[in-house]
JSON list of C-alpha atoms in Angstrom, two decimals:
[
{"chain": "F", "resi": 1, "resn": "HIS", "atom": "CA", "xyz": [-0.02, 0.02, -0.01]},
{"chain": "F", "resi": 2, "resn": "ALA", "atom": "CA", "xyz": [1.14, 3.53, -0.73]},
{"chain": "F", "resi": 3, "resn": "THR", "atom": "CA", "xyz": [1.70, 6.07, 1.97]},
{"chain": "F", "resi": 4, "resn": "ALA", "atom": "CA", "xyz": [0.51, 9.65, 1.64]},
{"chain": "F", "resi": 5, "resn": "PRO", "atom": "CA", "xyz": [3.33, 12.15, 1.43]},
{"chain": "F", "resi": 6, "resn": "SER", "atom": "CA", "xyz": [3.72, 13.97, 4.67]},
{"chain": "F", "resi": 7, "resn": "ILE", "atom": "CA", "xyz": [3.19, 17.69, 4.90]},
{"chain": "F", "resi": 8, "resn": "ASP", "atom": "CA", "xyz": [5.73, 19.73, 6.72]},
{"chain": "F", "resi": 9, "resn": "GLN", "atom": "CA", "xyz": [3.84, 21.32, 9.60]},
{"chain": "F", "resi": 10, "resn": "ALA", "atom": "CA", "xyz": [6.40, 24.01, 10.06]},
{"chain": "F", "resi": 11, "resn": "SER", "atom": "CA", "xyz": [6.44, 25.08, 6.36]},
{"chain": "F", "resi": 12, "resn": "THR", "atom": "CA", "xyz": [6.79, 28.79, 5.70]},
{"chain": "F", "resi": 13, "resn": "TYR", "atom": "CA", "xyz": [4.60, 30.92, 3.58]},
{"chain": "F", "resi": 14, "resn": "VAL", "atom": "CA", "xyz": [5.69, 34.28, 2.44]},
{"chain": "F", "resi": 15, "resn": "SER", "atom": "CA", "xyz": [3.81, 36.14, -0.22]},
{"chain": "F", "resi": 16, "resn": "GLN", "atom": "CA", "xyz": [5.81, 38.12, -2.85]},
{"chain": "F", "resi": 17, "resn": "ALA", "atom": "CA", "xyz": [4.28, 41.35, -1.42]},
{"chain": "F", "resi": 18, "resn": "ASP", "atom": "CA", "xyz": [5.52, 40.38, 2.10]},
{"chain": "F", "resi": 19, "resn": "GLU", "atom": "CA", "xyz": [8.92, 39.61, 0.73]},
{"chain": "F", "resi": 20, "resn": "ASP", "atom": "CA", "xyz": [9.20, 42.85, -1.31]},
{"chain": "F", "resi": 21, "resn": "LEU", "atom": "CA", "xyz": [8.20, 45.04, 1.70]},
{"chain": "F", "resi": 22, "resn": "THR", "atom": "CA", "xyz": [10.27, 43.26, 4.38]},
{"chain": "F", "resi": 23, "resn": "ILE", "atom": "CA", "xyz": [13.01, 45.56, 5.51]},
{"chain": "F", "resi": 24, "resn": "ARG", "atom": "CA", "xyz": [15.66, 44.18, 7.89]},
{"chain": "F", "resi": 25, "resn": "LYS", "atom": "CA", "xyz": [18.72, 46.26, 7.10]},
{"chain": "F", "resi": 26, "resn": "VAL", "atom": "CA", "xyz": [18.76, 50.04, 6.35]},
{"chain": "F", "resi": 27, "resn": "ALA", "atom": "CA", "xyz": [21.61, 52.26, 5.12]},
{"chain": "F", "resi": 28, "resn": "VAL", "atom": "CA", "xyz": [21.71, 56.11, 5.17]},
{"chain": "F", "resi": 29, "resn": "LEU", "atom": "CA", "xyz": [22.69, 57.65, 1.85]},
{"chain": "F", "resi": 30, "resn": "PRO", "atom": "CA", "xyz": [24.96, 60.78, 1.89]},
{"chain": "F", "resi": 31, "resn": "VAL", "atom": "CA", "xyz": [22.83, 63.83, 2.62]},
{"chain": "F", "resi": 32, "resn": "ALA", "atom": "CA", "xyz": [23.11, 66.85, 0.39]},
{"chain": "F", "resi": 33, "resn": "ASP", "atom": "CA", "xyz": [22.44, 70.50, 0.99]},
{"chain": "F", "resi": 34, "resn": "ASN", "atom": "CA", "xyz": [23.00, 73.76, -0.93]},
{"chain": "F", "resi": 35, "resn": "VAL", "atom": "CA", "xyz": [25.03, 75.49, 1.75]},
{"chain": "F", "resi": 36, "resn": "GLU", "atom": "CA", "xyz": [28.34, 73.58, 1.64]},
{"chain": "F", "resi": 37, "resn": "GLY", "atom": "CA", "xyz": [27.41, 70.82, 4.02]},
{"chain": "F", "resi": 38, "resn": "ILE", "atom": "CA", "xyz": [26.40, 73.04, 7.00]},
{"chain": "F", "resi": 39, "resn": "TYR", "atom": "CA", "xyz": [23.24, 71.07, 7.46]},
{"chain": "F", "resi": 40, "resn": "ALA", "atom": "CA", "xyz": [24.10, 67.85, 5.53]},
{"chain": "F", "resi": 41, "resn": "ARG", "atom": "CA", "xyz": [26.71, 66.42, 7.86]},
{"chain": "F", "resi": 42, "resn": "PRO", "atom": "CA", "xyz": [24.77, 66.97, 11.15]},
{"chain": "F", "resi": 43, "resn": "VAL", "atom": "CA", "xyz": [21.60, 65.72, 9.57]},
{"chain": "F", "resi": 44, "resn": "GLU", "atom": "CA", "xyz": [23.18, 62.60, 8.09]},
{"chain": "F", "resi": 45, "resn": "ALA", "atom": "CA", "xyz": [24.70, 61.87, 11.60]},
{"chain": "F", "resi": 46, "resn": "GLN", "atom": "CA", "xyz": [21.28, 62.32, 13.14]},
{"chain": "F", "resi": 47, "resn": "ILE", "atom": "CA", "xyz": [19.47, 60.09, 10.71]},
{"chain": "F", "resi": 48, "resn": "THR", "atom": "CA", "xyz": [22.06, 57.46, 11.24]},
{"chain": "F", "resi": 49, "resn": "GLN", "atom": "CA", "xyz": [21.60, 57.63, 14.98]},
{"chain": "F", "resi": 50, "resn": "LEU", "atom": "CA", "xyz": [17.81, 57.44, 14.53]},
{"chain": "F", "resi": 51, "resn": "VAL", "atom": "CA", "xyz": [18.20, 54.23, 12.50]},
{"chain": "F", "resi": 52, "resn": "LYS", "atom": "CA", "xyz": [20.68, 52.74, 14.96]},
{"chain": "F", "resi": 53, "resn": "SER", "atom": "CA", "xyz": [18.43, 53.48, 17.93]},
{"chain": "F", "resi": 54, "resn": "SER", "atom": "CA", "xyz": [15.34, 52.10, 16.22]},
{"chain": "F", "resi": 55, "resn": "HIS", "atom": "CA", "xyz": [14.38, 48.56, 17.18]},
{"chain": "F", "resi": 56, "resn": "ARG", "atom": "CA", "xyz": [12.85, 48.14, 13.81]},
{"chain": "F", "resi": 57, "resn": "TRP", "atom": "CA", "xyz": [15.96, 47.66, 11.63]},
{"chain": "F", "resi": 58, "resn": "ASP", "atom": "CA", "xyz": [19.63, 46.90, 11.63]},
{"chain": "F", "resi": 59, "resn": "PHE", "atom": "CA", "xyz": [21.91, 49.72, 10.42]},
{"chain": "F", "resi": 60, "resn": "VAL", "atom": "CA", "xyz": [24.31, 49.06, 7.54]},
{"chain": "F", "resi": 61, "resn": "GLU", "atom": "CA", "xyz": [27.06, 51.41, 6.59]},
{"chain": "F", "resi": 62, "resn": "ALA", "atom": "CA", "xyz": [26.50, 52.76, 3.09]},
{"chain": "F", "resi": 63, "resn": "GLY", "atom": "CA", "xyz": [30.18, 53.41, 2.36]},
{"chain": "F", "resi": 64, "resn": "ILE", "atom": "CA", "xyz": [29.44, 55.73, -0.51]},
{"chain": "F", "resi": 65, "resn": "ALA", "atom": "CA", "xyz": [32.40, 58.05, -0.88]},
{"chain": "F", "resi": 66, "resn": "GLY", "atom": "CA", "xyz": [31.29, 60.34, -3.69]},
{"chain": "F", "resi": 67, "resn": "SER", "atom": "CA", "xyz": [28.32, 62.49, -4.23]},
{"chain": "F", "resi": 68, "resn": "MET", "atom": "CA", "xyz": [24.88, 61.08, -4.89]},
{"chain": "F", "resi": 69, "resn": "PRO", "atom": "CA", "xyz": [22.55, 62.26, -7.67]},
{"chain": "F", "resi": 70, "resn": "PRO", "atom": "CA", "xyz": [20.04, 64.92, -6.41]},
{"chain": "F", "resi": 71, "resn": "MET", "atom": "CA", "xyz": [17.18, 63.47, -4.39]},
{"chain": "F", "resi": 72, "resn": "ILE", "atom": "CA", "xyz": [14.56, 64.58, -6.89]},
{"chain": "F", "resi": 73, "resn": "GLU", "atom": "CA", "xyz": [16.40, 62.65, -9.68]},
{"chain": "F", "resi": 74, "resn": "LEU", "atom": "CA", "xyz": [16.51, 59.54, -7.48]},
{"chain": "F", "resi": 75, "resn": "GLU", "atom": "CA", "xyz": [12.80, 59.82, -6.66]},
{"chain": "F", "resi": 76, "resn": "GLU", "atom": "CA", "xyz": [11.99, 59.90, -10.42]},
{"chain": "F", "resi": 77, "resn": "ASN", "atom": "CA", "xyz": [14.47, 57.29, -11.55]},
{"chain": "F", "resi": 78, "resn": "PRO", "atom": "CA", "xyz": [14.41, 53.95, -9.64]},
{"chain": "F", "resi": 79, "resn": "THR", "atom": "CA", "xyz": [17.05, 52.54, -11.96]},
{"chain": "F", "resi": 80, "resn": "GLN", "atom": "CA", "xyz": [19.42, 55.23, -10.86]},
{"chain": "F", "resi": 81, "resn": "VAL", "atom": "CA", "xyz": [18.74, 54.29, -7.21]},
{"chain": "F", "resi": 82, "resn": "GLN", "atom": "CA", "xyz": [19.52, 50.62, -7.93]},
{"chain": "F", "resi": 83, "resn": "GLN", "atom": "CA", "xyz": [22.78, 51.59, -9.74]},
{"chain": "F", "resi": 84, "resn": "ALA", "atom": "CA", "xyz": [23.93, 53.87, -6.93]},
{"chain": "F", "resi": 85, "resn": "THR", "atom": "CA", "xyz": [23.16, 51.31, -4.24]},
{"chain": "F", "resi": 86, "resn": "ARG", "atom": "CA", "xyz": [23.89, 47.92, -5.83]},
{"chain": "F", "resi": 87, "resn": "SER", "atom": "CA", "xyz": [27.02, 47.27, -3.70]},
{"chain": "F", "resi": 88, "resn": "ILE", "atom": "CA", "xyz": [25.34, 48.07, -0.33]},
{"chain": "F", "resi": 89, "resn": "GLU", "atom": "CA", "xyz": [24.00, 45.04, 1.56]},
{"chain": "F", "resi": 90, "resn": "ALA", "atom": "CA", "xyz": [20.71, 46.61, 2.73]},
{"chain": "F", "resi": 91, "resn": "ASP", "atom": "CA", "xyz": [17.03, 46.18, 2.09]},
{"chain": "F", "resi": 92, "resn": "ALA", "atom": "CA", "xyz": [16.26, 49.93, 2.05]},
{"chain": "F", "resi": 93, "resn": "PHE", "atom": "CA", "xyz": [17.92, 53.27, 2.07]},
{"chain": "F", "resi": 94, "resn": "ILE", "atom": "CA", "xyz": [17.13, 56.59, 3.65]},
{"chain": "F", "resi": 95, "resn": "GLY", "atom": "CA", "xyz": [18.01, 59.60, 1.58]},
{"chain": "F", "resi": 96, "resn": "ALA", "atom": "CA", "xyz": [17.66, 63.24, 2.53]},
{"chain": "F", "resi": 97, "resn": "SER", "atom": "CA", "xyz": [18.27, 66.65, 1.01]},
{"chain": "F", "resi": 98, "resn": "ILE", "atom": "CA", "xyz": [18.11, 70.11, 2.51]},
{"chain": "F", "resi": 99, "resn": "ALA", "atom": "CA", "xyz": [17.70, 73.32, 0.55]},
{"chain": "F", "resi": 100, "resn": "LYS", "atom": "CA", "xyz": [17.95, 76.81, 1.96]},
{"chain": "F", "resi": 101, "resn": "GLY", "atom": "CA", "xyz": [15.94, 79.22, -0.15]},
{"chain": "F", "resi": 102, "resn": "PRO", "atom": "CA", "xyz": [14.46, 82.74, 0.08]},
{"chain": "F", "resi": 103, "resn": "ASN", "atom": "CA", "xyz": [11.31, 81.42, 1.73]},
{"chain": "F", "resi": 104, "resn": "GLY", "atom": "CA", "xyz": [13.04, 79.18, 4.30]},
{"chain": "F", "resi": 105, "resn": "LEU", "atom": "CA", "xyz": [14.45, 75.76, 4.62]},
{"chain": "F", "resi": 106, "resn": "SER", "atom": "CA", "xyz": [13.02, 72.65, 2.83]},
{"chain": "F", "resi": 107, "resn": "ILE", "atom": "CA", "xyz": [13.89, 69.06, 3.80]},
{"chain": "F", "resi": 108, "resn": "ARG", "atom": "CA", "xyz": [13.09, 65.93, 1.89]},
{"chain": "F", "resi": 109, "resn": "LEU", "atom": "CA", "xyz": [13.31, 62.52, 3.58]},
{"chain": "F", "resi": 110, "resn": "ASN", "atom": "CA", "xyz": [12.81, 59.32, 1.47]},
{"chain": "F", "resi": 111, "resn": "LEU", "atom": "CA", "xyz": [12.85, 55.61, 2.16]},
{"chain": "F", "resi": 112, "resn": "PHE", "atom": "CA", "xyz": [13.91, 53.75, -0.97]},
{"chain": "F", "resi": 113, "resn": "LEU", "atom": "CA", "xyz": [13.49, 49.98, -1.42]},
{"chain": "F", "resi": 114, "resn": "LYS", "atom": "CA", "xyz": [16.55, 48.20, -2.89]},
{"chain": "F", "resi": 115, "resn": "LYS", "atom": "CA", "xyz": [14.43, 45.59, -4.64]},
{"chain": "F", "resi": 116, "resn": "ASP", "atom": "CA", "xyz": [12.83, 48.13, -7.13]},
{"chain": "F", "resi": 117, "resn": "GLY", "atom": "CA", "xyz": [14.59, 51.44, -6.30]},
{"chain": "F", "resi": 118, "resn": "LYS", "atom": "CA", "xyz": [11.23, 53.15, -5.63]},
{"chain": "F", "resi": 119, "resn": "VAL", "atom": "CA", "xyz": [10.25, 55.46, -2.77]},
{"chain": "F", "resi": 120, "resn": "LEU", "atom": "CA", "xyz": [8.28, 53.44, -0.19]},
{"chain": "F", "resi": 121, "resn": "SER", "atom": "CA", "xyz": [7.72, 56.43, 2.19]},
{"chain": "F", "resi": 122, "resn": "GLN", "atom": "CA", "xyz": [8.41, 60.07, 1.97]},
{"chain": "F", "resi": 123, "resn": "GLU", "atom": "CA", "xyz": [8.11, 63.22, 4.15]},
{"chain": "F", "resi": 124, "resn": "ILE", "atom": "CA", "xyz": [8.73, 66.80, 3.08]},
{"chain": "F", "resi": 125, "resn": "LEU", "atom": "CA", "xyz": [9.02, 69.99, 5.10]},
{"chain": "F", "resi": 126, "resn": "ARG", "atom": "CA", "xyz": [8.68, 73.12, 3.01]},
{"chain": "F", "resi": 127, "resn": "ASN", "atom": "CA", "xyz": [9.71, 76.75, 3.69]},
{"chain": "F", "resi": 128, "resn": "HIS", "atom": "CA", "xyz": [10.57, 76.27, 7.39]},
{"chain": "F", "resi": 129, "resn": "ALA", "atom": "CA", "xyz": [11.41, 79.71, 8.78]},
{"chain": "F", "resi": 130, "resn": "ARG", "atom": "CA", "xyz": [13.97, 78.72, 11.42]},
{"chain": "F", "resi": 131, "resn": "HIS", "atom": "CA", "xyz": [17.55, 77.71, 10.42]},
{"chain": "F", "resi": 132, "resn": "GLU", "atom": "CA", "xyz": [19.16, 76.91, 13.73]},
{"chain": "F", "resi": 133, "resn": "LEU", "atom": "CA", "xyz": [20.72, 73.40, 13.95]},
{"chain": "F", "resi": 134, "resn": "PRO", "atom": "CA", "xyz": [18.83, 72.20, 17.10]},
{"chain": "F", "resi": 135, "resn": "GLU", "atom": "CA", "xyz": [15.53, 73.22, 15.41]},
{"chain": "F", "resi": 136, "resn": "ILE", "atom": "CA", "xyz": [16.48, 71.41, 12.17]},
{"chain": "F", "resi": 137, "resn": "ARG", "atom": "CA", "xyz": [17.40, 68.30, 14.24]},
{"chain": "F", "resi": 138, "resn": "ASP", "atom": "CA", "xyz": [13.89, 68.43, 15.83]},
{"chain": "F", "resi": 139, "resn": "GLN", "atom": "CA", "xyz": [12.32, 68.74, 12.43]},
{"chain": "F", "resi": 140, "resn": "VAL", "atom": "CA", "xyz": [14.34, 65.80, 11.00]},
{"chain": "F", "resi": 141, "resn": "THR", "atom": "CA", "xyz": [13.28, 63.65, 13.97]},
{"chain": "F", "resi": 142, "resn": "GLN", "atom": "CA", "xyz": [9.62, 64.56, 13.37]},
{"chain": "F", "resi": 143, "resn": "LEU", "atom": "CA", "xyz": [9.98, 63.84, 9.62]},
{"chain": "F", "resi": 144, "resn": "PHE", "atom": "CA", "xyz": [11.72, 60.48, 10.32]},
{"chain": "F", "resi": 145, "resn": "THR", "atom": "CA", "xyz": [8.96, 59.50, 12.72]},
{"chain": "F", "resi": 146, "resn": "ARG", "atom": "CA", "xyz": [6.25, 60.37, 10.25]},
{"chain": "F", "resi": 147, "resn": "MET", "atom": "CA", "xyz": [8.05, 58.61, 7.45]},
{"chain": "F", "resi": 148, "resn": "ILE", "atom": "CA", "xyz": [8.25, 55.43, 9.45]},
{"chain": "F", "resi": 149, "resn": "ALA", "atom": "CA", "xyz": [4.62, 55.68, 10.41]},
{"chain": "F", "resi": 150, "resn": "ARG", "atom": "CA", "xyz": [3.64, 55.59, 6.72]},
{"chain": "F", "resi": 151, "resn": "ILE", "atom": "CA", "xyz": [5.14, 52.15, 6.21]},
{"chain": "F", "resi": 152, "resn": "PRO", "atom": "CA", "xyz": [2.22, 49.81, 5.79]},
{"chain": "F", "resi": 153, "resn": "TYR", "atom": "CA", "xyz": [3.18, 47.41, 8.60]},
{"chain": "F", "resi": 154, "resn": "ASP", "atom": "CA", "xyz": [4.70, 47.40, 12.07]},
{"chain": "F", "resi": 155, "resn": "GLY", "atom": "CA", "xyz": [5.92, 43.92, 12.72]},
{"chain": "F", "resi": 156, "resn": "LEU", "atom": "CA", "xyz": [7.58, 41.02, 11.01]},
{"chain": "F", "resi": 157, "resn": "VAL", "atom": "CA", "xyz": [6.15, 37.50, 10.68]},
{"chain": "F", "resi": 158, "resn": "LEU", "atom": "CA", "xyz": [8.89, 35.15, 11.86]},
{"chain": "F", "resi": 159, "resn": "SER", "atom": "CA", "xyz": [7.07, 31.81, 11.45]},
{"chain": "F", "resi": 160, "resn": "ARG", "atom": "CA", "xyz": [3.78, 30.13, 10.90]},
{"chain": "F", "resi": 161, "resn": "GLN", "atom": "CA", "xyz": [2.83, 26.71, 12.18]},
{"chain": "F", "resi": 162, "resn": "GLN", "atom": "CA", "xyz": [-0.73, 25.65, 11.42]},
{"chain": "F", "resi": 163, "resn": "ASN", "atom": "CA", "xyz": [-2.79, 28.47, 13.01]},
{"chain": "F", "resi": 164, "resn": "ARG", "atom": "CA", "xyz": [0.05, 29.74, 15.26]},
{"chain": "F", "resi": 165, "resn": "VAL", "atom": "CA", "xyz": [1.86, 32.80, 13.98]},
{"chain": "F", "resi": 166, "resn": "THR", "atom": "CA", "xyz": [5.00, 34.26, 15.65]},
{"chain": "F", "resi": 167, "resn": "VAL", "atom": "CA", "xyz": [5.32, 37.97, 15.04]},
{"chain": "F", "resi": 168, "resn": "ASN", "atom": "CA", "xyz": [8.22, 40.28, 16.02]},
{"chain": "F", "resi": 169, "resn": "LEU", "atom": "CA", "xyz": [6.88, 43.70, 16.94]},
{"chain": "F", "resi": 170, "resn": "GLY", "atom": "CA", "xyz": [10.22, 44.92, 18.25]}
]
């Protein structure tokens, strides 16, 4: 008599959408500004610290030595994002740009997925009147928090066994 093939009770199921949106490692891209790095360096250090202190992801050093294309170009050209980040072992990248103009300071914060190079989440502050570094740091923290809140999930499914699901919520 033939025996029925056994079914692995601990088999894993991950949909393509789950897999595409799962972010475990994040790198911070070089931040650009239009005032010779006055804001770029402190903001990049702050975003790096925000990622490192977040329980949500592991931080990966980007290691990009040169300049990056402008943030607006990256937003509009996912292929360019993939080319610029292909050597970085991360699932996603945070990019930021700061522009000081006649109406105030504007900050763009983007979370790009490595898989397709597209923006998953974005926050923009336009024409902010104050230019002091502590104020800018506060604004970047708020933008980062809102950008993370826009991601369509909070946890990570670690395993499924029959009707039991193990979820990591941090």
